[in-house]
Coordinates of C-alpha atoms in Angstrom, one line a residue:
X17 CA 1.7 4.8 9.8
X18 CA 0.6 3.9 6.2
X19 CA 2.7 5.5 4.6
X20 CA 6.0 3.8 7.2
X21 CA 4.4 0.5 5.8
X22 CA 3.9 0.9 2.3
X23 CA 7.0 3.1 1.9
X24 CA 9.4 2.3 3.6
X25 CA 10.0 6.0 5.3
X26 CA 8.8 7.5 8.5
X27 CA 7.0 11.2 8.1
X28 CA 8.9 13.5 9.3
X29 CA 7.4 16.8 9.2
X30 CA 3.8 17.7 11.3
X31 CA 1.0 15.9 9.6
X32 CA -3.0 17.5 10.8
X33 CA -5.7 15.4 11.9
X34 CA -9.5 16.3 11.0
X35 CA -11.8 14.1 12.1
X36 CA -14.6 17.1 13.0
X37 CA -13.7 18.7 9.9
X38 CA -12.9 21.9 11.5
X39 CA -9.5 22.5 9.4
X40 CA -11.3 21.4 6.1
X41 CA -13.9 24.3 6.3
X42 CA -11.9 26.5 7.9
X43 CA -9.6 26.7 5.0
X44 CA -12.6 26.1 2.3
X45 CA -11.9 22.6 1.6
X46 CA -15.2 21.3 2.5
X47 CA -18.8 23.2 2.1
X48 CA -19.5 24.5 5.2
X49 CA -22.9 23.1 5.8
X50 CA -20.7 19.6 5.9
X51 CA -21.2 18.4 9.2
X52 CA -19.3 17.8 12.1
X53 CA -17.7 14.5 11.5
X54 CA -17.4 12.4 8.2
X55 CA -19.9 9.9 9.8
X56 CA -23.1 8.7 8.0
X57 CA -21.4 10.3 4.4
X58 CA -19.9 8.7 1.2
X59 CA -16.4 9.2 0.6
X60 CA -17.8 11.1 -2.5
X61 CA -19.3 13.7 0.0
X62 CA -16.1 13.2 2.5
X63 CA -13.9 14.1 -0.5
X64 CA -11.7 17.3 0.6
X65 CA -10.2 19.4 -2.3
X66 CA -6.9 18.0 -2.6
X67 CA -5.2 20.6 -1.0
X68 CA -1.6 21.5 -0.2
X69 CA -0.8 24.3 2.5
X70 CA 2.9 25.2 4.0
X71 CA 2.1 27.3 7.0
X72 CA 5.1 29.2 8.3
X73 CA 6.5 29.3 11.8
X74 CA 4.6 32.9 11.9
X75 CA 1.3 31.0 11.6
X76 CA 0.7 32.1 8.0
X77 CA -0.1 30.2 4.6
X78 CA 2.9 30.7 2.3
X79 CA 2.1 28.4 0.0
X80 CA -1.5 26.8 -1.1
X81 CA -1.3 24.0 -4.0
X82 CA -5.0 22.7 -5.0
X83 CA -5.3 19.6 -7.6
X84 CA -8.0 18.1 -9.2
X85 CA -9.4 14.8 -7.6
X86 CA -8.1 12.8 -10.5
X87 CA -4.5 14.2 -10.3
X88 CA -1.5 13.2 -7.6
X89 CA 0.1 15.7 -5.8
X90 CA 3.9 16.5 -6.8
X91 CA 6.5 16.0 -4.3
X92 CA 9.1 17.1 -6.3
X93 CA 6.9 20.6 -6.6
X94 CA 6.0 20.5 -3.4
X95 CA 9.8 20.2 -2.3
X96 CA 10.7 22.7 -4.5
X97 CA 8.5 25.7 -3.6
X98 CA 9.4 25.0 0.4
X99 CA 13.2 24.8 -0.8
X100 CA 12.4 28.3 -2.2
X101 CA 9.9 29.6 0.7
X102 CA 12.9 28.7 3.1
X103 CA 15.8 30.8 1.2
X104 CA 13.7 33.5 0.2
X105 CA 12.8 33.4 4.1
X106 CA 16.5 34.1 5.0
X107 CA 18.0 36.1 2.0
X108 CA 16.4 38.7 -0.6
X109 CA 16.5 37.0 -3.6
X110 CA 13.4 35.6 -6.0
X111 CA 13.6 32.2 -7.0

């Protein structure tokens, strides 16, 4: 919803939820010995690698973009490397 309001746009791809921090330790985004929930800890603590993942409709990670803390992720990268995972997907060629 915040981003509808501030932007303007509607999502319109799956988005994950992680309030028990299951997904952010799974995938090494959080020390393990985190907790269960982000209750009772600073946002310093609660502060996830900023992480981009494309998982595929086989259930695997093709794509895994990590950023410093300081430094927005790039749409226009991100966009690009999924416009390349999907064509790659359907045709042998290297992008």
């Amino acid at each position: 919803a915040d981003i509808e309001e501030t932007q303007g746009h509607k999502v319109n791809y799956p988005m994950i939820g992680d309030p028990e921090l299951r997904i952010a330790k799974l995938y090494g985004m959080l020390p393990a010995e985190s907790g269960n929930t982000s209750a009772g800890r600073t946002p310093t603590d609660n502060a996830t690698v900023r992480t981009v993942f494309v998982i595929g409709p086989d259930k695997k990670i093709k794509l895994q973009l990590s950023y410093p803390m300081s430094t927005g992720r790039n749409f226009d990268e991100v966009l690009r490397v999924l416009d390349s995972i999907q064509l790659t997907a359907k045709h042998k060629v290297a992008t």
